[in-house]
Coordinates of C-alpha atoms and ligand atoms in Angstrom, one line a residue:
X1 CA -17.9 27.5 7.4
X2 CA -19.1 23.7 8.8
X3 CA -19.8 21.9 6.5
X4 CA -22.3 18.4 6.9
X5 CA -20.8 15.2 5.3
X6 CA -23.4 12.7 4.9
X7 CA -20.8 10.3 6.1
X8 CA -18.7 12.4 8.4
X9 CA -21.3 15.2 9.6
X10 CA -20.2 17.9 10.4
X11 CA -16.7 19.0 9.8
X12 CA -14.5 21.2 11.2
X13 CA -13.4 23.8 8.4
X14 CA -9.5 22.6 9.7
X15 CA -10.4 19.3 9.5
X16 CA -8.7 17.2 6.5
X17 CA -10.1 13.9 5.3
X18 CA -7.3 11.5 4.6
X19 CA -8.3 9.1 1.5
X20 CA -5.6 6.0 1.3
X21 CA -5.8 4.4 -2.1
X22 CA -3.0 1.8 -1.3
X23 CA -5.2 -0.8 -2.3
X24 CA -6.4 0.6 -5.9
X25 CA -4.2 3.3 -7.2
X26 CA -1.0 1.7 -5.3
X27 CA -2.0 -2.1 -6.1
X28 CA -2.9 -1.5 -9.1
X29 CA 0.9 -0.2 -10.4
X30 CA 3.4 -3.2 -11.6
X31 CA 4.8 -5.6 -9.3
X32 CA 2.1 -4.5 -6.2
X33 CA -0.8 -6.6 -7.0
X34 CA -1.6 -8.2 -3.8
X35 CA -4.1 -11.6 -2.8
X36 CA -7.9 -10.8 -0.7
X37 CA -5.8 -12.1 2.4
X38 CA -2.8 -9.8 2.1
X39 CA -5.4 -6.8 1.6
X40 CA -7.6 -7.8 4.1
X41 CA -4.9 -7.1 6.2
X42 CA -3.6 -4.2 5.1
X43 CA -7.0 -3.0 5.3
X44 CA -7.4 -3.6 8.9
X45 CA -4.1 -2.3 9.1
X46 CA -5.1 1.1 7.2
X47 CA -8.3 0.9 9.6
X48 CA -6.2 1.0 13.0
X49 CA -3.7 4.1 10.9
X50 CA -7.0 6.1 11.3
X51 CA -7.8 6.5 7.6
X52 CA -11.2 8.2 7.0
X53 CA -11.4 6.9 3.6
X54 CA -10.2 3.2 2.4
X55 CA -10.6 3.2 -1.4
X56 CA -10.2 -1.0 -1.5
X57 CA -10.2 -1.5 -5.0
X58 CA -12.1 -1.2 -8.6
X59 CA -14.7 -3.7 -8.4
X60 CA -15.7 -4.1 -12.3
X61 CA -11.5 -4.8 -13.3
X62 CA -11.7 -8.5 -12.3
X63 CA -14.1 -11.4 -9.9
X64 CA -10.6 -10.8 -7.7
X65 CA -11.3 -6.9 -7.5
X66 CA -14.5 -7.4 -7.0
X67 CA -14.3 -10.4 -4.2
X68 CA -11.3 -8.2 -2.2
X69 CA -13.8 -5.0 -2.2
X70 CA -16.6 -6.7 -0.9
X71 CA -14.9 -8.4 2.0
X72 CA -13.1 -5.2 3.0
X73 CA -16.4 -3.6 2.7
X74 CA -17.9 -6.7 4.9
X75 CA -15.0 -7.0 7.3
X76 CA -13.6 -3.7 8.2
X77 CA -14.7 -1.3 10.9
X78 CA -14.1 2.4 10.8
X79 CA -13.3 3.9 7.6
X80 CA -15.6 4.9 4.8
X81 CA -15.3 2.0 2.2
X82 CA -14.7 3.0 -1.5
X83 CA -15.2 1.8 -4.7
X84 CA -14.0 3.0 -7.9
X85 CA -16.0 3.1 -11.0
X86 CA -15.7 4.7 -14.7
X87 CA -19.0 6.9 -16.0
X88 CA -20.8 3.6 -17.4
X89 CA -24.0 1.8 -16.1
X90 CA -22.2 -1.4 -15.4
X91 CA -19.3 -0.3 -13.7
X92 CA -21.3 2.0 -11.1
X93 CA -23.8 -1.2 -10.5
X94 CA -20.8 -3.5 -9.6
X95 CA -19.1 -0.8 -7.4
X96 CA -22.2 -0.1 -5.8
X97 CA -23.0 -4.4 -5.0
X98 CA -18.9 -4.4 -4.0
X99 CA -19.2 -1.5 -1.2
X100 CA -22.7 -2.3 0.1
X101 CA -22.1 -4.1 2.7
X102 CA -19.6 -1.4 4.7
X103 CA -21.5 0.5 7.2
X104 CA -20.3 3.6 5.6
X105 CA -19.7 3.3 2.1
X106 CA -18.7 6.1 -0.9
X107 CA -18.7 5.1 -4.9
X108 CA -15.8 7.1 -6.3
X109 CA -16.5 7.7 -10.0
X110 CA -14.5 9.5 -12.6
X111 CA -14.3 10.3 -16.2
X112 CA -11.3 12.2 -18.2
X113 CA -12.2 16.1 -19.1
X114 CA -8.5 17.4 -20.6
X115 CA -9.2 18.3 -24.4
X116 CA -6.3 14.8 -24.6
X117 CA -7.7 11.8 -22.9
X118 CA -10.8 12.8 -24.5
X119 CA -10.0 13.0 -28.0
X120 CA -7.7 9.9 -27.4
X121 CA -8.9 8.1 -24.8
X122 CA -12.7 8.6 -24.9
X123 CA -12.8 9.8 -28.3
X124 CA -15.7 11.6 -27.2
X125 CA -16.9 15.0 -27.1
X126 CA -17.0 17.4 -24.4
X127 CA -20.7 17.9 -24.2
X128 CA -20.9 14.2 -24.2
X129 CA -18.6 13.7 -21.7
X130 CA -20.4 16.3 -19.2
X131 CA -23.6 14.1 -20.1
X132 CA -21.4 11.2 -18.6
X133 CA -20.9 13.3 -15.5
X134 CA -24.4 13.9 -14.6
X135 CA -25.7 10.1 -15.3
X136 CA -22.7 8.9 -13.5
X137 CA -23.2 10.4 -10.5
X138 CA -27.0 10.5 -10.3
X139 CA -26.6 6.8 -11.0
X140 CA -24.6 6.4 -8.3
X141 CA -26.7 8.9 -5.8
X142 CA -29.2 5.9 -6.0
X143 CA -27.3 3.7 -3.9
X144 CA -25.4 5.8 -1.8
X145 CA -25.6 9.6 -0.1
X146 CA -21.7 9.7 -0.6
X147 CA -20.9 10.1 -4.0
X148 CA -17.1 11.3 -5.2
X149 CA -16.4 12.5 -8.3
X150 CA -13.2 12.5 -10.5
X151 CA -12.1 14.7 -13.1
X152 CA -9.1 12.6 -14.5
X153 CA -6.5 14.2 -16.2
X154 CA -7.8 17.3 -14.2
X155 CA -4.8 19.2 -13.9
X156 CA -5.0 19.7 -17.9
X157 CA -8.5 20.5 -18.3
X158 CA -9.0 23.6 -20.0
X159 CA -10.4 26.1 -16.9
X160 CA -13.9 27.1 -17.8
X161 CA -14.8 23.2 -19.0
X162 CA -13.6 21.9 -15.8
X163 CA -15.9 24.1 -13.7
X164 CA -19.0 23.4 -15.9
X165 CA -18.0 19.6 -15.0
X166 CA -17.4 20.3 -11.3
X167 CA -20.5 22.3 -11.2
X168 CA -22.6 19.4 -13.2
X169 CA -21.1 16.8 -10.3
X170 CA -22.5 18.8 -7.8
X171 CA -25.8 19.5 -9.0
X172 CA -26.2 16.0 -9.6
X173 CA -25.2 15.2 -5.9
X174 CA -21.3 14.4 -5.6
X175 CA -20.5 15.3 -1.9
X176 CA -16.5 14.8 -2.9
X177 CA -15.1 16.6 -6.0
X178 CA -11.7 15.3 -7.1
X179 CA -8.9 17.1 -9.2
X180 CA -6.1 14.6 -9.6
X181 CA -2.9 15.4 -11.1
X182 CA -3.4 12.1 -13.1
X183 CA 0.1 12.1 -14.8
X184 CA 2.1 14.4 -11.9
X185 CA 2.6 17.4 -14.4
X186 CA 1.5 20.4 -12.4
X187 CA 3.7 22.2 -9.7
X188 CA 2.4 23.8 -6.5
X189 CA 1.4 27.1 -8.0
X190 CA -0.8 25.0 -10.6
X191 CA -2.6 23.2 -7.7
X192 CA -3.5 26.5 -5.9
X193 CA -4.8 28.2 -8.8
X194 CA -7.1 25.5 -10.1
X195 CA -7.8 24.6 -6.6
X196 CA -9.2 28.2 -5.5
X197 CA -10.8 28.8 -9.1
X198 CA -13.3 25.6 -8.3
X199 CA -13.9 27.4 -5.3
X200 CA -14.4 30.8 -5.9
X201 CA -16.3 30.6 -9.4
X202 CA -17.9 27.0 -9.7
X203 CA -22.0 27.0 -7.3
X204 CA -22.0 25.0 -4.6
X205 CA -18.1 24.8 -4.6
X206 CA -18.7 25.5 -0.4
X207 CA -20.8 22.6 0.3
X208 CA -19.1 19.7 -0.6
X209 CA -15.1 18.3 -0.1
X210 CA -12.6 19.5 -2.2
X211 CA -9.8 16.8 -2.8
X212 CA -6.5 16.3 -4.3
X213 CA -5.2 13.5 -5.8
X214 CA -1.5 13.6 -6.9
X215 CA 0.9 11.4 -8.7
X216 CA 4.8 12.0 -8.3
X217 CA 6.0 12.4 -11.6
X218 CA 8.1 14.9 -10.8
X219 CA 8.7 14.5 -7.1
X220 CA 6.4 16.9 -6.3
X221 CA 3.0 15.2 -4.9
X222 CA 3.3 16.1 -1.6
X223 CA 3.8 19.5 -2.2
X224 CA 1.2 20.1 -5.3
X225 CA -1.1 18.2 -2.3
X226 CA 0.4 20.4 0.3
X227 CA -0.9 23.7 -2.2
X228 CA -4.3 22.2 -2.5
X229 CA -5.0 22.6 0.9
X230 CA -3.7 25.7 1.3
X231 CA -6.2 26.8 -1.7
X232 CA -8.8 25.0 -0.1
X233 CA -8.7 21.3 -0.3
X234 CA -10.1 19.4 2.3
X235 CA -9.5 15.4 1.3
X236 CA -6.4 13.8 0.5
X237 CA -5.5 11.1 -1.8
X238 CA -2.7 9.0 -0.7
X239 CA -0.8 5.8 -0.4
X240 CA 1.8 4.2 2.1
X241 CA 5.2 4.4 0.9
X242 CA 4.1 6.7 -1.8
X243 CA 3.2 3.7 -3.7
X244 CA 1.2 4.1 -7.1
X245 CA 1.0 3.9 -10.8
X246 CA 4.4 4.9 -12.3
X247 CA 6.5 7.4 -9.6
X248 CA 3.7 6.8 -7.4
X249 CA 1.0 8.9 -5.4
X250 CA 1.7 11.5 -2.5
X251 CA 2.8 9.6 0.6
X252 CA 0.1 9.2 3.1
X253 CA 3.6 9.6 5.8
X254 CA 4.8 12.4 4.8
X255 CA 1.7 14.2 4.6
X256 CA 0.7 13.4 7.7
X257 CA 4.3 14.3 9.1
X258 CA 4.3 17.5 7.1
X259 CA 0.7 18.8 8.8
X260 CA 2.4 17.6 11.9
X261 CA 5.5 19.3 12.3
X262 CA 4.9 22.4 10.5
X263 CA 1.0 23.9 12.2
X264 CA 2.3 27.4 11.0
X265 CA 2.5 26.1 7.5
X266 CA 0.0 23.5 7.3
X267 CA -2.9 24.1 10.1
X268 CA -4.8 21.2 9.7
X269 CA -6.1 18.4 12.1
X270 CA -6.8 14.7 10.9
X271 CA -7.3 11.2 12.1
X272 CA -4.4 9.9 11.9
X273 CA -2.1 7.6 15.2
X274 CA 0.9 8.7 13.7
X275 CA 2.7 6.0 15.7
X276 CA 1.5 3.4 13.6
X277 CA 2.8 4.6 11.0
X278 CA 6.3 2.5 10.3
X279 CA 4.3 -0.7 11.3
X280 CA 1.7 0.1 8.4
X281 CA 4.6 0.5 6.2
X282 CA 6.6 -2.4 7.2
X283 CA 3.2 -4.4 6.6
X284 CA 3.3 -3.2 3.3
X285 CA 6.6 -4.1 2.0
X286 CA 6.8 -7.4 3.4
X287 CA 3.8 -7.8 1.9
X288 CA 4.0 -6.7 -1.7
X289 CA 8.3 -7.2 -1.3
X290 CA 9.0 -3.8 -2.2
X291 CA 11.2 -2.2 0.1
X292 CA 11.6 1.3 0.5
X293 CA 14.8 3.2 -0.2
X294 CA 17.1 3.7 2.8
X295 CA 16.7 7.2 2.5
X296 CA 12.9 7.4 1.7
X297 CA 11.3 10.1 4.2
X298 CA 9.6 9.2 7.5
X299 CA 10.1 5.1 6.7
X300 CA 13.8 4.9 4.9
X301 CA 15.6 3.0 7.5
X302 CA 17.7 6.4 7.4
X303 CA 15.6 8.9 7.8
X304 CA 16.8 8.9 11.4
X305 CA 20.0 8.1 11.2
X306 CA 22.7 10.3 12.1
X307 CA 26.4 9.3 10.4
X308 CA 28.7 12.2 10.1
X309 CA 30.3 13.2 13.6
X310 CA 29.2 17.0 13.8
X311 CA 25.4 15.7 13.3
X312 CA 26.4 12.7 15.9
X313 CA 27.9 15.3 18.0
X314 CA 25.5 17.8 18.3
X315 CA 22.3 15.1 18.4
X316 CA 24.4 14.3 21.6
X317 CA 24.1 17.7 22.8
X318 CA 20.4 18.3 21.8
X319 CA 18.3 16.3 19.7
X320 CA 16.8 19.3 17.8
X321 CA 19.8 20.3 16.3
X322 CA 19.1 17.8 13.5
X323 CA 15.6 16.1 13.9
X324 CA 12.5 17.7 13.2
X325 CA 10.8 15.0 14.7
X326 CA 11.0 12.5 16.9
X327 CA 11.5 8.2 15.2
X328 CA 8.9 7.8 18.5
X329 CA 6.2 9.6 16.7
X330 CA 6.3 7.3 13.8
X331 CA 7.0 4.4 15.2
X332 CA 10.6 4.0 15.2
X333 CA 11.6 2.3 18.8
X334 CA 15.1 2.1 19.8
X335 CA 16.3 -1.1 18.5
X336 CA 15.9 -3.2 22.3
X337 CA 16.7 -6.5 23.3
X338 CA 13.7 -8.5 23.2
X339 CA 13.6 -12.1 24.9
X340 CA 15.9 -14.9 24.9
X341 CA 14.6 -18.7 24.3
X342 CA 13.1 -19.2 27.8
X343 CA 10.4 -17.0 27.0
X344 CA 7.1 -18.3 26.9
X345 CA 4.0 -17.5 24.5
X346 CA 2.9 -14.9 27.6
X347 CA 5.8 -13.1 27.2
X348 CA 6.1 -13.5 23.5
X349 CA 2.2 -12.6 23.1
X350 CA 3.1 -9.1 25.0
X351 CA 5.7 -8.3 23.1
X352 CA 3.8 -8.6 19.7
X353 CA 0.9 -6.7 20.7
X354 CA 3.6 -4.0 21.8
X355 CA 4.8 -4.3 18.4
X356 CA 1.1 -3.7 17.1
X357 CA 0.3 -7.0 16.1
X358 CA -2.6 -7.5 18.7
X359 CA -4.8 -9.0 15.5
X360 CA -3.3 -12.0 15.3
X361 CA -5.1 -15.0 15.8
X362 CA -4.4 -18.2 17.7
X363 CA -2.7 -20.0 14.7
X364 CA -1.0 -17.3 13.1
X365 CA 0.7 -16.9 16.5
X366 CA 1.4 -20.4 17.4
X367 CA 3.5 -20.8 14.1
X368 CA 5.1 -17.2 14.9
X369 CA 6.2 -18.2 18.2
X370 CA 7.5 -21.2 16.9
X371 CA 9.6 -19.3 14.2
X372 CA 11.0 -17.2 17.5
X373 CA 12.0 -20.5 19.7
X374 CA 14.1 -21.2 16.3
X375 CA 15.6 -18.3 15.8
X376 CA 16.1 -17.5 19.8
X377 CA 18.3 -21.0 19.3
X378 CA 20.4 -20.1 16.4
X379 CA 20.7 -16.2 17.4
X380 CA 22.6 -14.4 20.2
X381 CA 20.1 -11.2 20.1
X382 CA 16.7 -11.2 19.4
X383 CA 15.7 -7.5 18.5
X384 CA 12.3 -6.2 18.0
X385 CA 13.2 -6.3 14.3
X386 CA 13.9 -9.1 14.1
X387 CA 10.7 -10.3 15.4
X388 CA 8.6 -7.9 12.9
X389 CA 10.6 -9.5 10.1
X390 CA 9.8 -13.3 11.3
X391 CA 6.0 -12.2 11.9
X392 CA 5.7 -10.4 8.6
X393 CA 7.4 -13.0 6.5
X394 CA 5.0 -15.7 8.2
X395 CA 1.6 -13.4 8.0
X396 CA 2.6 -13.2 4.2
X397 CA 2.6 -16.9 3.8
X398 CA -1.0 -17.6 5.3
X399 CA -3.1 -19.5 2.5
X400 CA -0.2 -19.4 0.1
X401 CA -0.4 -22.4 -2.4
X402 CA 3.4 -23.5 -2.0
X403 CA 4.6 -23.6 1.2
X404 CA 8.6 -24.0 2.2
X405 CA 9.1 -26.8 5.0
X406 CA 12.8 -27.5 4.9
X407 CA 15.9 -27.2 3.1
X408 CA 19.6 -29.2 3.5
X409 CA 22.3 -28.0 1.6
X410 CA 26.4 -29.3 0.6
X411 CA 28.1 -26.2 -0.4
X412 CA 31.6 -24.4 -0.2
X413 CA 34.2 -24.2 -2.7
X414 CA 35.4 -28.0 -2.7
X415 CA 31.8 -29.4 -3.8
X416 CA 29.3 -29.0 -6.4
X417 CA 26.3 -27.4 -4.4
X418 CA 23.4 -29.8 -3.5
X419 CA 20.6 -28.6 -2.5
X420 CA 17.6 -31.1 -0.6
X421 CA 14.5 -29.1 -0.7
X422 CA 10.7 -29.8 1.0
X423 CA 7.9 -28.1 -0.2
X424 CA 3.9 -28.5 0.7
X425 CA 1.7 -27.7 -2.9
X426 CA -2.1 -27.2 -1.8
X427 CA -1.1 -29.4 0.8
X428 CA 0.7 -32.1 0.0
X429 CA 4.2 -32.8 0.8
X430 CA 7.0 -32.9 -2.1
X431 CA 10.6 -33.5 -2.4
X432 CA 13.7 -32.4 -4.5
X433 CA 17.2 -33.1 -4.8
X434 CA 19.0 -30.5 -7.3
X435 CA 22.2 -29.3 -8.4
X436 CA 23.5 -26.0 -9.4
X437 CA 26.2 -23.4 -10.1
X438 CA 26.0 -21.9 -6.3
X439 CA 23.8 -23.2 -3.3
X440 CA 21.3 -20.4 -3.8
X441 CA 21.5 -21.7 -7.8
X442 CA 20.7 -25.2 -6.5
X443 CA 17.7 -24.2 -4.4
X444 CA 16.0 -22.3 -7.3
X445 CA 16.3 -25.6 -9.4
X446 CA 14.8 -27.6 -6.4
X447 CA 11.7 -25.6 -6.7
X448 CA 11.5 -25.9 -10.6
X449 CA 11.5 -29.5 -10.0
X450 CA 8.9 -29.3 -7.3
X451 CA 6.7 -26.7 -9.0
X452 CA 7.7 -26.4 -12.6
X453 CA 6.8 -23.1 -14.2
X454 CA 8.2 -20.9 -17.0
X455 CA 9.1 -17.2 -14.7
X456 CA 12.4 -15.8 -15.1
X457 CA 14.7 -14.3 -12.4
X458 CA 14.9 -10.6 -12.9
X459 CA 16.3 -9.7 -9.9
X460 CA 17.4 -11.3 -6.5
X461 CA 19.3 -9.2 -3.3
X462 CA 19.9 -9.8 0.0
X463 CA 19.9 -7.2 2.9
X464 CA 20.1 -8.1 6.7
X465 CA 17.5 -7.1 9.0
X466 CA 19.8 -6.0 12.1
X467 CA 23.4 -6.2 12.8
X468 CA 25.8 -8.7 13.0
X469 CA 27.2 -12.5 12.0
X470 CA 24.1 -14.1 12.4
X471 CA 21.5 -11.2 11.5
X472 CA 18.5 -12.3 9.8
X473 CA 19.0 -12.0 6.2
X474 CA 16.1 -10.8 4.1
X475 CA 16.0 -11.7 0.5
X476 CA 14.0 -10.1 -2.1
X477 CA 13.0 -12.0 -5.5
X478 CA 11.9 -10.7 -8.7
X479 CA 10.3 -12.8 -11.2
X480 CA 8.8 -12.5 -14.6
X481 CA 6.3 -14.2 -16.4
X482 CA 4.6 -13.2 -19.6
X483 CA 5.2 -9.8 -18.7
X484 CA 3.8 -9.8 -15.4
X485 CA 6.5 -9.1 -12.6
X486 CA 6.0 -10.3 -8.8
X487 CA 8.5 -9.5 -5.9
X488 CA 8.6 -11.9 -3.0
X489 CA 10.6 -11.2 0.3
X490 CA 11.9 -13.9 3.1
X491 CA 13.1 -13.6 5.8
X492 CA 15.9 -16.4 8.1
X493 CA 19.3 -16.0 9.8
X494 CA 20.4 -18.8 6.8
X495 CA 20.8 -16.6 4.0
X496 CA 20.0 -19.7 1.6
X497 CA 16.5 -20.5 3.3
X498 CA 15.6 -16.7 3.2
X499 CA 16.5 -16.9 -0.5
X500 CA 14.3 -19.7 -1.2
X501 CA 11.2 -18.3 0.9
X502 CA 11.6 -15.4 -0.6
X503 CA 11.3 -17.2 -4.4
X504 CA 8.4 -19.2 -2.7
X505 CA 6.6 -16.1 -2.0
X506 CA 7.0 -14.4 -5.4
X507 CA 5.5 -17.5 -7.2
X508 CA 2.7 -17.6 -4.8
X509 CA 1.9 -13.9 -6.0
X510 CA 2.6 -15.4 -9.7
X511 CA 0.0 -17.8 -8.9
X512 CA -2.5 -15.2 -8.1
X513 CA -1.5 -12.7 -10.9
X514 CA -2.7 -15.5 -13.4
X515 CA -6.1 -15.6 -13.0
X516 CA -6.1 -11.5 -12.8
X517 CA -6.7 -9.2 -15.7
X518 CA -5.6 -5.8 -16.3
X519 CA -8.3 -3.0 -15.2
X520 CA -9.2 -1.8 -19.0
X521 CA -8.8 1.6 -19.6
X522 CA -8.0 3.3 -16.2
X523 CA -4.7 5.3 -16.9
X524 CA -3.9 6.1 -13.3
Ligands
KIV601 O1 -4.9 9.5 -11.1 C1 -6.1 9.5 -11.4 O2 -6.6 10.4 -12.1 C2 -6.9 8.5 -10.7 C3 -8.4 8.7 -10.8 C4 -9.1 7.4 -11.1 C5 -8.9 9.3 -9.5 O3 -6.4 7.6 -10.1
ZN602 ZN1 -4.3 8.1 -9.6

């Protein structure tokens, strides 16, 4: 049967609504918390993916929340704009001031109904709590025709309570209903069963959006989401890279690869350009400084590669034999030669918006073709990788506080490393000459001197972004500070300079992280 969304009209029974929550379930987990800038990007970036549904934050967690929800909501084009809210009065109003400004807009509310968040969470009872579920979402009905509704902790709701809830959501006008696996406990057969129960016993069940939301506790939230649609299910809740509180949330990627490449199995049509999908990703971890594992599905830099001879061997012979789909449909391009330091903006211009960074403006993409004229002089090859890596590590650094602006260092194994560091703080220029146990040592103690601050060094790599002697090198930094962890990335062919962008960048995100506070009592 078509169904009529107020936001999407009509809908094609086939048709599945993808809901990204990178920017509140994934931002919300440790080490992910991102500035308005870096999600105003990735939420034009999540825009041009073709997601139906942005969920851009929790407005009534912090002014920061709030502020990032409301410019999204302002600023991007396309998707529905979502705001997350508990069952109370306040929370509803601030979600509803944060999203009004989108031209399509959805509140998102949710309360828990298993027998143990509400005994210990809510320490309320359950008539109580389906009181919570009618106010909520009538409250919510007031300023907006789209109205989702959440059972948390849905998976372990007793059966008969959880359809007197979802029935209760729908009288009072929710247009979404929402079973999450909140802590990733059910398997497959779980999600179909509870999924065609709604369906088949709760009124109304046929007029609204069924949706799954499912954490990856035990690997399995792409297939529990996979077994909702199957029973029904018509939204998906999802984030790039699978990022989310704890293991994470089913992979918007893989989903979408999944619907793609099996039709027999999964018959369902969405919205999504799977070709953008790498760039989205990349975007994301240079962001936030998480990389994903090599082998991580659709995005692991291995998820196409092919090492042992009979799998190189017989990928010679016919591609099928070992890829179910092609790295072209997601965005992977064969890594090509790009320019060489003769090329002009024009050329370099071109190249980026064939790269999918058409957005960037006129600054942004005077410094960025600066960066290349360096690295063009210092490098023999300039691969498209390379110029994603230099783009992404400069597009991170955009309104940062602390800004790195050179960097002269006396190492090797005769001389006790020196390092001579230049920083910008809010804009004025600073110096440091320091000392330490190994050049990258040294550097680290040239920005204490420059920005003293009390975050310790959990955790520091360094990975190259192509092949080669002179490779880029891109270092990843982990810091701590009252336990509040940040990851920065950078990105240079001088391992050393990467290293110290890559610190730079992490307290920059330590510098935002202060002023935030923890969203109070949302467990997933
Ligand atoms: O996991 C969960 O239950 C949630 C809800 C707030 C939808 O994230
Ligand atoms: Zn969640």
């Amino acid at each position: 049967m078509t169904l009529n969304h107020p936001n999407f009209g009509k809908i094609d029974p086939k048709r599945v609504i993808v809901f990204d929550t990178t920017l509140r379930d994934g931002e919300q987990s440790p080490g992910f918390s991102m500035n308005l800038d870096e999600k105003l990007r990735m939420a034009e970036i999540l825009a041009e993916l073709g997601v139906d549904v942005l969920e851009a934050g929790f407005p009534i967690a912090s002014t920061g929340d709030y502020e990032s929800v409301r410019r999204i909501a302002q600023a991007v084009k396309g998707p529905v704009i979502a705001g997350l809210a508990r069952s109370g009065r306040e929370d509803i109003l601030r979600a509803a001031e944060a999203v009004a400004p989108a031209e399509r807009r959805r509140i998102h509310t949710f309360i828990s109904t298993s027998p143990l968040h509400m005994k210990y969470k809510l320490r309320l009872e359950p008539e109580a709590v389906l009181a919570l579920v009618t106010t909520s979402v009538t409250l919510a009905r007031d300023f907006t025709d789209d109205v989702e509704w959440s059972a948390e902790d849905g998976t372990r709701t007793e059966a008969d309570f959880l359809c007197r809830c979802v029935e209760a959501a729908i009288k009072a006008g929710a247009t979404t209903i929402n079973i999450p696996d909140t802590v990733g406990y059910a398997v497959p057969e779980d999600m179909a069963r509870i999924f065609s129960m709604v369906k088949t016993r709760v009124p109304g069940a046929e007029n609204i959006i069924l949706s799954a939301h499912c954490h990856n506790d035990l690997g399995l939230a792409v297939a529990n989401t996979l077994a909702a649609l199957g029973a029904g299910a018509r939204q998906v809740e999802c984030t790039i890279n699978g990022i989310g509180e704890r293991a994470g949330n089913a992979a918007l990627e893989e989903l979408v690869m999944a619907i793609r490449t099996r039709p027999d199995a999964a018959p369902y049509t969405h919205n999504i350009e799977s070709t953008r999908i790498l760039r989205t990703s990349k975007l994301l971890a240079a962001i936030t400084g998480f990389d994903v594992q090599p082998n991580k599905a659709i995005v692991g830099r291995n998820a196409f590669a092919h090492e042992s001879g009979i799998h190189q061997d017989g990928m010679l012979k016919n591609a099928a034999t070992y890829e179910i789909m092609t790295p072209e449909s997601v965005g992977w391009n064969k890594t090509v030669l790009v320019m060489g330091k003769h090329s002009g903006r024009a050329a370099f211009r071109d190249k980026l918006n064939a790269l999918g960074y058409g957005e960037l403006g006129d600054n942004a993409l005077q410094v960025a073709f600066q960066r290349f004229k360096d690295l063009a002089d210092r490098k023999k090859i300039v691969y498209d990788d390379d110029i994603v890596a230099l783009v992404d590590d400069e597009v991170t650094r955009d309104h940062q506080r602390i800004k790195f602006i050179s960097l002269e260092l006396w190492a090797g194994s005769k001389t006790q490393p020196r390092a001579l560091l230049e920083l910008e703080v809010d804009g004025v220029p600073h110096s440091a000459d320091a000392r330490g146990d190994g050049p990258v040592d040294a550097t680290f103690n040239a920005i204490l001197q420059i920005f003293p601050h009390t975050a310790e060094l959990r955790l520091f790599s360094v990975g190259a972004v192509t092949e080669g002697t002179d490779a880029q090198a891109r270092c990843t930094v982990r810091l701590e500070e009252d336990g509040k962890l940040v990851d920065g990335q950078g990105a240079d062919t001088d391992t050393i300079v990467a290293a110290a962008r890559a610190y730079i960048h992490a307290l920059n995100k330590l510098i935002v992280k202060r002023t935030r506070q923890a969203p109070a009592a949302l467990s997933a």
